[in-house]
Short mmCIF file of C-alpha atoms in Angstrom, two decimals:
data_model
loop_
_atom_site.label_atom_id
_atom_site.label_comp_id
_atom_site.label_asym_id
_atom_site.label_seq_id
_atom_site.Cartn_x
_atom_site.Cartn_y
_atom_site.Cartn_z
CA MET A 852 119.67 63.32 160.51
CA ASP A 853 117.95 63.75 157.16
CA ALA A 854 115.70 66.53 156.37
CA LEU A 855 112.13 64.96 156.61
CA ALA A 856 113.04 64.41 160.73
CA ILE A 857 114.06 67.85 161.11
CA VAL A 858 111.39 68.94 159.25
CA ILE A 859 108.93 66.74 161.60
CA LEU A 860 110.06 68.33 164.63
CA VAL A 861 109.94 72.07 163.47
CA VAL A 862 105.94 71.26 162.99
CA VAL A 863 105.95 69.32 166.63
CA LEU A 864 107.77 72.05 168.40
CA GLY A 865 106.46 74.73 165.80
CA LEU A 866 102.90 73.50 167.70
CA VAL A 867 104.08 73.20 170.89
CA PHE A 868 105.63 76.58 170.85
CA ASP A 869 102.36 78.12 169.42
CA PHE A 870 100.64 75.99 172.56
CA THR A 871 102.97 77.95 175.03
CA ASN A 872 101.93 81.31 173.01
CA GLY A 873 98.15 80.62 174.20
CA PHE A 874 98.40 79.48 177.66
CA HIS A 875 101.28 82.66 177.87
CA ASP A 876 98.69 85.14 176.47
CA THR A 877 95.79 84.31 177.91
CA ALA A 878 96.44 86.78 180.59
CA ASN A 879 96.42 89.52 178.49
CA ALA A 880 92.74 89.49 177.37
CA MET A 881 91.21 87.84 180.55
CA ALA A 882 93.62 88.64 183.51
CA THR A 883 91.51 91.79 184.40
CA SER A 884 88.03 90.49 183.34
CA VAL A 885 88.83 87.49 186.22
CA ALA A 886 90.10 89.44 188.98
CA THR A 887 87.29 91.76 189.50
CA GLY A 888 84.64 88.86 188.66
CA ALA A 889 83.23 90.15 185.45
CA LEU A 890 84.29 86.89 184.46
CA ARG A 891 84.28 83.52 185.81
CA PRO A 892 87.62 81.95 185.01
CA ARG A 893 86.50 79.04 182.77
CA VAL A 894 84.30 81.22 181.46
CA ALA A 895 86.72 84.22 180.39
CA VAL A 896 89.56 81.16 178.84
CA LEU A 897 86.61 79.78 176.98
CA ILE A 898 85.65 83.16 175.43
CA SER A 899 89.33 83.84 174.76
CA ALA A 900 89.88 80.59 173.37
CA VAL A 901 86.99 80.46 170.65
CA LEU A 902 88.44 84.46 169.48
CA ASN A 903 92.00 83.00 169.35
CA LEU A 904 90.60 80.35 167.36
CA VAL A 905 88.34 82.49 164.69
CA GLY A 906 90.97 85.03 164.61
CA ALA A 907 93.78 82.43 163.66
CA PHE A 908 91.47 81.60 160.52
CA LEU A 909 90.99 84.83 159.91
CA SER A 910 94.05 85.83 159.07
CA THR A 911 96.72 83.50 157.49
CA GLU A 912 98.78 85.97 155.36
CA VAL A 913 101.92 83.72 155.69
CA ALA A 914 104.79 85.99 156.84
CA SER A 915 107.77 86.16 154.10
CA THR A 916 110.44 86.28 156.24
CA VAL A 917 110.88 83.85 159.35
CA SER A 918 112.65 86.75 161.76
CA SER A 919 110.97 90.12 160.64
CA GLY A 920 114.48 91.26 159.71
CA ILE A 921 115.78 90.39 162.52
CA VAL A 922 118.49 87.75 160.84
CA LYS A 923 119.59 88.69 157.93
CA GLU A 924 117.52 86.33 155.44
CA GLY A 925 117.72 85.94 151.60
CA SER A 926 120.44 87.84 149.12
CA GLY A 927 123.46 89.00 150.69
CA GLY A 928 122.29 87.67 153.84
CA ILE A 929 122.34 83.40 155.37
CA GLU A 930 120.02 80.86 154.43
CA ILE A 931 117.51 80.38 157.83
CA THR A 932 117.82 76.48 158.29
CA PRO A 933 114.86 74.50 159.35
CA VAL A 934 118.16 73.08 161.84
CA MET A 935 118.27 76.71 163.02
CA ILE A 936 114.40 77.46 162.88
CA PHE A 937 114.42 73.45 165.44
CA ALA A 938 117.18 75.24 167.71
CA GLY A 939 115.27 78.36 167.81
CA LEU A 940 112.06 77.06 169.10
CA VAL A 941 113.48 74.93 171.51
CA GLY A 942 114.79 77.85 173.10
CA ALA A 943 111.67 79.57 172.58
CA ILE A 944 109.75 76.94 174.13
CA MET A 945 111.73 76.31 177.12
CA TRP A 946 112.12 80.55 178.14
CA ASN A 947 108.01 80.21 177.60
CA LEU A 948 107.89 77.39 180.03
CA ALA A 949 110.18 79.11 182.88
CA THR A 950 109.06 82.44 182.56
CA TRP A 951 105.21 81.05 182.85
CA TYR A 952 106.53 78.89 185.84
CA LEU A 953 107.58 81.91 187.61
CA GLY A 954 104.19 83.33 186.74
CA LEU A 955 106.03 85.88 184.66
CA PRO A 956 104.03 87.57 181.16
CA SER A 957 106.64 87.85 178.84
CA SER A 958 106.74 87.75 174.94
CA SER A 959 106.18 85.01 172.63
CA THR A 960 107.33 86.78 169.97
CA HIS A 961 110.82 88.26 171.40
CA ALA A 962 111.31 84.81 172.66
CA LEU A 963 110.63 83.12 169.11
CA PHE A 964 113.42 86.24 168.12
CA GLY A 965 115.68 85.49 170.64
CA GLY A 966 115.86 81.49 169.62
CA LEU A 967 116.50 82.47 166.18
CA ILE A 968 119.67 84.78 167.18
CA GLY A 969 121.40 82.71 169.05
CA ALA A 970 120.66 79.65 166.17
CA ALA A 971 121.88 82.09 163.49
CA ILE A 972 125.24 83.17 165.48
CA ILE A 973 126.39 79.55 166.28
CA GLY A 974 124.98 78.99 162.86
CA SER A 975 126.72 82.10 160.87
CA GLY A 976 128.48 84.25 163.15
CA TRP A 977 127.59 87.79 164.69
CA ASN A 978 127.17 89.40 161.55
CA ALA A 979 124.35 86.76 160.73
CA VAL A 980 121.88 89.73 163.19
CA ASP A 981 121.03 92.45 162.03
CA TRP A 982 121.91 94.26 165.37
CA PHE A 983 120.44 97.48 164.19
CA ASN A 984 116.68 95.53 163.64
CA VAL A 985 116.97 94.31 167.05
CA LEU A 986 117.69 97.58 168.62
CA SER A 987 114.71 98.81 166.93
CA LYS A 988 112.08 95.86 166.18
CA ILE A 989 112.76 94.68 169.99
CA ALA A 990 114.78 96.65 172.27
CA LEU A 991 112.85 100.24 171.98
CA PRO A 992 109.78 98.97 171.21
CA ALA A 993 109.84 97.02 174.59
CA LEU A 994 110.78 100.33 176.41
CA PHE A 995 108.03 102.36 174.76
CA ALA A 996 105.07 99.93 174.74
CA PRO A 997 104.52 99.63 178.73
CA VAL A 998 105.19 103.57 178.88
CA VAL A 999 102.72 104.43 176.38
CA ALA A 1000 100.05 102.02 177.51
CA GLY A 1001 100.83 102.97 180.96
CA VAL A 1002 99.96 106.99 180.40
CA VAL A 1003 96.85 105.62 178.21
CA ALA A 1004 95.47 103.95 180.60
CA MET A 1005 96.08 106.44 183.86
CA VAL A 1006 94.37 109.22 181.70
CA ALA A 1007 91.66 106.34 180.41
CA THR A 1008 91.28 105.20 184.42
CA TYR A 1009 91.01 108.92 185.88
CA ALA A 1010 88.57 109.67 183.24
CA ALA A 1011 86.48 106.93 184.41
CA TYR A 1012 86.69 107.59 187.90
CA MET A 1013 86.20 111.44 187.42
CA ILE A 1014 82.63 110.72 185.52
CA THR A 1015 81.51 108.53 187.74
CA LYS A 1016 82.46 109.98 190.77
CA ARG A 1017 84.81 107.28 192.00
CA ALA A 1018 82.08 104.44 190.28
CA THR A 1019 79.76 105.32 193.26
CA SER A 1020 76.94 106.01 190.62
CA ARG A 1021 74.21 103.29 190.35
CA GLY A 1022 75.00 100.62 188.11
CA ALA A 1023 78.46 101.73 187.68
CA GLU A 1024 80.74 98.87 189.07
CA ARG A 1025 78.16 96.55 186.85
CA GLY A 1026 78.55 98.50 183.73
CA PHE A 1027 82.12 98.53 183.64
CA ARG A 1028 82.29 94.77 184.07
CA TYR A 1029 79.79 94.34 180.61
CA GLY A 1030 82.25 96.69 179.11
CA GLN A 1031 85.49 95.32 180.18
CA THR A 1032 84.54 91.83 178.87
CA VAL A 1033 83.77 93.49 175.68
CA SER A 1034 87.62 95.64 175.32
CA ALA A 1035 88.92 91.83 176.44
CA SER A 1036 87.28 90.13 173.66
CA LEU A 1037 88.97 92.57 171.55
CA VAL A 1038 92.28 91.75 172.30
CA SER A 1039 91.66 88.20 172.08
CA LEU A 1040 90.46 88.63 169.05
CA ALA A 1041 93.50 90.76 167.78
CA HIS A 1042 95.91 88.64 169.69
CA GLY A 1043 94.74 85.34 167.39
CA THR A 1044 94.97 87.19 164.22
CA ASN A 1045 98.48 88.43 164.90
CA ASP A 1046 99.93 85.40 166.80
CA ALA A 1047 98.71 81.73 165.57
CA GLN A 1048 100.00 82.92 162.32
CA LYS A 1049 103.56 83.73 163.19
CA THR A 1050 103.63 79.67 163.99
CA MET A 1051 102.03 79.06 160.49
CA GLY A 1052 104.79 81.03 158.76
CA VAL A 1053 107.53 79.39 160.50
CA ILE A 1054 106.20 75.92 160.10
CA THR A 1055 105.54 77.25 156.19
CA LEU A 1056 108.88 78.99 155.31
CA THR A 1057 110.22 75.32 157.19
CA PHE A 1058 108.84 73.07 153.99
CA VAL A 1059 109.80 75.98 151.70
CA ALA A 1060 113.37 75.98 152.71
CA ALA A 1061 113.47 72.15 152.90
CA GLY A 1062 111.74 71.82 149.25
CA TYR A 1063 108.39 70.75 150.32
CA GLN A 1064 106.69 73.77 149.25
CA ARG A 1065 106.89 76.49 146.37
CA SER A 1066 108.45 79.59 147.33
CA GLY A 1067 105.61 82.44 147.82
CA THR A 1068 102.68 79.98 148.30
CA GLY A 1069 100.30 80.13 151.36
CA PRO A 1070 100.12 77.68 154.50
CA GLN A 1071 98.57 74.43 153.57
CA PHE A 1072 94.90 74.33 155.25
CA TRP A 1073 96.22 71.32 157.92
CA VAL A 1074 98.76 74.11 159.08
CA ILE A 1075 96.13 76.64 159.61
CA LEU A 1076 94.47 74.06 161.30
CA ALA A 1077 96.82 72.97 163.71
CA CYS A 1078 98.09 75.99 164.50
CA ALA A 1079 94.47 77.92 165.27
CA LEU A 1080 93.62 74.84 167.40
CA ALA A 1081 97.17 74.84 169.32
CA ILE A 1082 96.98 78.41 170.06
CA ALA A 1083 93.12 77.70 171.78
CA ALA A 1084 93.99 74.56 173.31
CA GLY A 1085 97.24 76.52 175.07
CA THR A 1086 94.56 79.58 175.51
CA TYR A 1087 91.89 77.34 177.24
CA SER A 1088 94.52 75.58 179.56
CA GLY A 1089 94.54 79.02 180.94
CA GLY A 1090 98.04 79.81 182.38
CA TRP A 1091 96.20 80.84 185.51
CA ARG A 1092 100.34 81.25 187.24
CA ILE A 1093 100.61 84.30 184.78
CA MET A 1094 96.81 84.98 185.11
CA ARG A 1095 97.23 85.94 188.72
CA THR A 1096 100.12 87.76 188.68
CA VAL A 1097 99.06 89.95 186.13
CA GLY A 1098 95.53 90.16 187.72
CA LYS A 1099 96.62 90.47 191.42
CA ARG A 1100 99.86 91.36 191.72
CA ILE A 1101 100.49 94.40 190.06
CA THR A 1102 97.51 95.91 191.35
CA GLU A 1103 94.11 95.71 192.89
CA VAL A 1104 92.18 95.74 189.74
CA THR A 1105 88.59 97.11 190.37
CA PRO A 1106 86.04 96.89 187.45
CA PRO A 1107 86.83 100.88 185.99
CA GLN A 1108 90.38 99.87 186.36
CA GLY A 1109 90.02 97.14 184.66
CA PHE A 1110 87.59 98.28 181.67
CA ALA A 1111 90.26 100.96 181.15
CA ALA A 1112 93.01 98.75 181.03
CA GLU A 1113 91.40 96.18 178.47
CA THR A 1114 90.08 99.59 176.48
CA SER A 1115 93.91 101.32 176.45
CA SER A 1116 95.67 97.83 175.54
CA ALA A 1117 92.65 97.01 172.75
CA ALA A 1118 93.33 100.72 171.24
CA THR A 1119 97.57 100.82 171.55
CA ILE A 1120 97.32 97.03 169.97
CA LEU A 1121 95.11 98.48 167.18
CA VAL A 1122 96.52 101.86 166.25
CA SER A 1123 99.99 100.11 166.92
CA SER A 1124 99.55 97.25 164.56
CA HIS A 1125 97.82 99.73 161.81
CA LEU A 1126 100.59 102.02 161.71
CA GLY A 1127 103.31 99.42 161.21
CA PHE A 1128 104.62 100.37 164.50
CA PRO A 1129 104.59 96.90 166.18
CA LEU A 1130 104.01 96.83 170.06
CA SER A 1131 104.06 93.52 172.44
CA THR A 1132 100.78 92.64 173.37
CA THR A 1133 101.86 91.62 176.74
CA GLN A 1134 103.91 94.41 177.11
CA VAL A 1135 101.01 96.96 176.16
CA THR A 1136 98.51 95.19 178.74
CA THR A 1137 100.42 94.63 181.51
CA GLY A 1138 102.01 98.20 180.93
CA ALA A 1139 98.28 99.08 180.98
CA ILE A 1140 97.31 97.81 184.42
CA VAL A 1141 100.08 99.82 185.78
CA GLY A 1142 98.70 102.41 184.45
CA SER A 1143 95.49 101.94 185.67
CA GLY A 1144 96.61 101.40 189.15
CA LEU A 1145 98.66 105.28 188.72
CA GLY A 1146 94.95 106.50 187.47
CA LYS A 1147 92.88 105.11 190.33
CA ARG A 1148 94.00 108.00 193.56
CA LEU A 1149 96.17 106.29 196.25
CA ALA A 1150 95.70 103.11 194.65
CA SER A 1151 99.47 100.78 195.09
CA VAL A 1152 101.29 99.87 192.23
CA ARG A 1153 103.75 96.84 193.46
CA TRP A 1154 106.71 97.80 191.81
CA GLY A 1155 108.73 95.03 192.88
CA THR A 1156 106.37 92.78 190.76
CA PHE A 1157 106.66 95.08 187.60
CA GLY A 1158 110.58 95.64 188.34
CA ARG A 1159 110.43 91.70 187.96
CA MET A 1160 108.34 91.23 184.92
CA ALA A 1161 111.02 94.23 183.16
CA LEU A 1162 113.43 92.18 183.78
CA ALA A 1163 112.34 89.01 182.48
CA TRP A 1164 111.54 90.77 179.41
CA LEU A 1165 115.03 92.49 179.25
CA VAL A 1166 116.19 88.96 179.75
CA THR A 1167 114.34 87.27 177.06
CA VAL A 1168 115.74 87.75 174.06
CA PRO A 1169 119.18 86.73 175.60
CA ALA A 1170 117.81 83.73 177.17
CA ALA A 1171 116.08 82.58 174.84
CA ALA A 1172 119.02 83.02 172.56
CA LEU A 1173 121.81 81.07 174.87
CA VAL A 1174 119.19 77.54 175.16
CA ALA A 1175 118.93 78.29 171.22
CA ALA A 1176 122.67 78.68 170.73
CA LEU A 1177 123.64 75.50 172.84
CA ALA A 1178 121.07 74.03 170.90
CA THR A 1179 122.36 74.43 168.00
CA LEU A 1180 126.14 73.53 169.11
CA ILE A 1181 124.41 70.21 170.13
CA VAL A 1182 122.67 69.35 166.76
CA LYS A 1183 125.92 70.19 164.71
CA THR A 1184 127.38 67.26 165.88
CA GLY A 1185 124.87 64.91 164.27
CA ALA A 1186 122.18 62.70 164.50
CA VAL A 1187 123.12 61.80 168.40
CA GLY A 1188 123.11 65.40 168.96
CA THR A 1189 119.57 65.68 167.24
CA VAL A 1190 118.23 63.08 169.58
CA ILE A 1191 120.08 64.58 172.84
CA VAL A 1192 118.33 67.67 172.30
CA VAL A 1193 114.88 66.67 171.63
CA VAL A 1194 115.45 64.45 174.84
CA ALA A 1195 116.34 66.89 177.17
CA ALA A 1196 113.78 69.65 175.68
CA VAL A 1197 111.12 67.20 176.41
CA ALA A 1198 112.97 66.17 179.69
CA GLY A 1199 112.64 70.30 180.29
CA MET A 1200 109.05 70.80 179.60
CA VAL A 1201 108.57 67.67 182.12
CA ALA A 1202 110.25 69.33 184.84
CA PHE A 1203 108.89 72.39 184.84
CA TRP A 1204 105.63 70.80 184.52
CA MET A 1205 106.41 69.06 187.79
CA LEU A 1206 107.49 71.72 189.40
CA SER A 1207 104.59 73.76 188.37
CA ARG A 1208 102.51 71.11 191.00
CA ARG A 1209 104.63 71.78 194.06
CA HIS A 1210 102.42 75.35 194.11
CA PRO A 1211 99.55 74.48 191.63
CA VAL A 1212 97.31 77.36 190.45
CA SER A 1213 94.25 76.64 188.69
CA HIS A 1214 91.23 78.31 187.80
CA GLU A 1215 89.83 77.71 191.42
CA THR A 1216 92.81 79.39 192.92
CA VAL A 1217 93.73 82.14 190.41
CA ASN A 1218 92.16 85.15 192.35
CA VAL A 1219 93.78 83.72 195.60
CA ASP A 1220 96.83 85.26 196.97
CA GLU A 1221 98.56 85.22 200.02
CA ASP A 1222 100.28 88.25 199.24
CA VAL A 1223 97.24 90.05 198.66
CA LEU A 1224 95.22 88.37 201.61
CA ALA A 1225 98.27 89.55 203.82
CA SER A 1226 98.14 93.02 202.09
CA ARG A 1227 94.33 93.45 203.05
CA ARG A 1228 94.87 92.40 206.68
CA PRO A 1229 93.92 95.82 208.94
CA GLU A 1230 97.09 97.49 209.86
CA PRO A 1231 96.80 96.82 213.60
CA VAL A 1232 97.64 93.55 212.81
CA ARG A 1233 100.03 93.94 210.34
CA ALA A 1234 101.71 96.13 212.74
CA GLY A 1235 101.97 93.61 215.28
CA GLU A 1236 102.89 90.57 212.95
CA SER A 1237 105.16 88.28 215.19
CA LYS A 1238 104.49 84.79 213.21
CA MET B 685 116.33 105.62 162.06
CA ILE B 686 113.90 105.29 164.78
CA ALA B 687 110.34 106.09 163.83
CA TRP B 688 109.60 109.16 166.41
CA SER B 689 106.87 110.45 164.61
CA ALA B 690 105.26 107.22 164.23
CA LEU B 691 105.39 106.77 168.01
CA GLY B 692 103.87 109.82 168.35
CA ILE B 693 101.18 109.43 166.71
CA GLU B 694 100.89 105.98 167.97
CA PHE B 695 100.50 107.53 171.35
CA ILE B 696 98.37 110.56 170.40
CA VAL B 697 95.80 108.30 168.49
CA SER B 698 95.86 105.83 171.44
CA LEU B 699 95.28 108.36 174.14
CA VAL B 700 92.43 109.97 172.29
CA ALA B 701 90.95 106.67 170.93
CA ALA B 702 91.06 105.02 174.40
CA ALA B 703 90.15 107.95 176.80
CA GLY B 704 87.44 108.92 174.68
CA VAL B 705 85.96 105.79 174.74
CA VAL B 706 86.56 104.73 178.04
CA ALA B 707 85.07 108.85 179.11
CA VAL B 708 81.97 108.41 176.79
CA PHE B 709 81.15 105.19 178.19
CA ALA B 710 81.28 106.26 181.64
CA LEU B 711 79.93 109.33 180.80
CA GLY B 712 76.79 106.79 179.74
CA LEU B 713 76.57 105.04 183.46
CA ARG B 714 76.81 107.96 184.82
CA LEU B 715 73.36 109.53 182.83
CA LEU B 716 71.76 106.63 183.73
CA ALA B 717 72.01 106.74 187.46
CA VAL B 718 71.01 110.50 186.87
CA GLY B 719 67.35 110.57 189.09
CA ALA B 720 68.80 107.77 191.63
CA PRO B 721 68.60 108.44 195.03
CA VAL B 722 71.51 109.71 196.96
CA GLU B 723 71.14 106.91 199.27
CA ALA B 724 72.52 104.53 196.71
CA ARG B 725 76.03 105.79 196.38
CA ALA B 726 76.21 105.61 200.44
CA ALA B 727 75.23 102.38 200.10
CA THR B 728 77.86 101.36 197.61
CA ASP B 729 80.26 103.09 199.90
CA GLY B 730 79.59 100.45 202.36
CA GLY B 731 77.29 102.54 204.19
CA GLU B 732 73.76 101.81 205.67
CA GLN B 733 71.99 99.41 203.60
CA VAL B 734 68.80 100.50 201.86
CA ALA B 735 66.62 97.92 200.49
CA GLU B 736 66.85 97.61 196.76
CA GLY B 737 63.06 97.87 196.50
CA GLU B 738 62.80 100.70 198.13
CA LEU B 739 65.34 102.23 195.94
CA SER B 740 63.95 101.59 192.77
CA LEU B 741 60.43 102.91 193.64
CA SER B 742 62.49 106.19 194.07
CA HIS B 743 63.96 105.80 190.95
CA SER B 744 62.61 108.08 188.57
CA ARG B 745 65.15 109.25 185.46
CA PRO B 746 64.64 112.14 183.20
CA ALA B 747 63.82 110.94 179.81
CA TRP B 748 66.90 113.34 178.32
CA ALA B 749 69.39 111.62 180.65
CA SER B 750 67.88 108.33 179.30
CA LEU B 751 68.43 109.41 176.20
CA ALA B 752 71.86 110.72 176.67
CA ALA B 753 73.36 107.70 178.37
CA TYR B 754 71.86 105.53 175.10
CA LEU B 755 73.64 107.54 172.85
CA CYS B 756 76.74 107.42 174.65
CA PHE B 757 76.53 103.47 174.59
CA ALA B 758 75.86 104.10 170.66
CA VAL B 759 78.50 105.65 170.46
CA ALA B 760 80.84 102.71 172.58
CA VAL B 761 79.41 100.36 170.13
CA ALA B 762 80.45 102.20 166.80
CA ALA B 763 83.88 102.09 168.50
CA VAL B 764 83.90 98.19 169.27
CA LEU B 765 82.63 97.73 165.57
CA TYR B 766 85.08 99.76 163.97
CA GLY B 767 87.90 98.44 166.21
CA ILE B 768 86.14 94.88 164.36
CA TYR B 769 86.64 95.95 161.73
CA LEU B 770 90.44 97.42 161.82
CA ILE B 771 91.37 93.40 163.24
CA ILE B 772 89.61 91.46 160.59
CA PRO B 773 91.84 91.66 157.61
CA GLN B 774 89.12 90.57 155.09
CA PHE B 775 87.50 93.84 155.64
CA HIS B 776 90.36 96.04 154.10
#
């Protein structure tokens, strides 16, 4: 298969990945605002989409490496070829769709890294991956992010409740809803400046690798535009399955908790990117919501839900790597192999979409959850449950 | 080499910033409620409903409380603006 075809495939898959990145991460910023009723679902995703769009245009400084040092690129290392990027994107997209179907928030960045790792291992062997960087840039931050954000949100929630006498002072609930909307908007804007840029980088570096663009030049305007629109469209489409999990299934989020959690997320994300200690937005916001549950006395955190998420975070890199590795193996067989991978990828996307239609979650049902309804039932009813 | 000191700073700065903003904002809300009748609290707790008009008639907030509340909100707004400044790369 000639180079141009692969480059076109990378552009298309890059935009698809950007779209999945958008709807995967809407929940990070907006799940708590939707859960507390601070914003109506459609309004929440609209605000988030616009801020992601704006953010994408604000930050177009293209990355100099595709994998941020996870794969040994450049001199002394290996060359990341368009074929590897193609396979990596397939792995990342499949993992994003699988976790979306299950309603689990997971880091799109880690999925992309995982895909590249898988493709690099098949392409050039185990030595192509900088395992130390895998540990220090993926594994340890994944461990720290929820803990740091969780403790911060716990303290903030406790303070909010103490100061407003458990939010019973007049107008407190409404005030917290306003505050929460603002904090959530900050998270959305930060997300736009961070995440759309990753896809721009992937596409631009593919052009460079294929010889269509000079090394060191910034992304083409149409690439910036397409990436910004793709992430905004993805964000607007909602990712309601994940939003329901984050907003309703970790803990019953109240306005003071939502405000404390979102503010903690915004602070943690801003501080971490400022200090060059990048933490996953997904893991930060999820940790903050758990912390807000702990900060409210007697509030119940559903550890089962959190456990499933943590497991998904653990599996993200290997799972995306496995799919990408498989894709690389098949592509290596030639043009027919590439066609097979493309067909399989499209079939996979359609399959996840069809599966999701069996139990659809929409902007109308995002706050309705059988589990939540069941747990709200008064005690005697639950005790005498006999179906 | 894991940047333990960066992690420590990350944690402390995030904690101070987030808890600080949340506390100041909450304090502002609390100050706005100064002078509100106690019944209002009972009402939001799910107690006996008090007519809305009756409440606002008897609600008289002292000037110092209003002033302090607005000061709190101003601090919160400043924090948000600083956040936007940090997010937008063109500013630095």
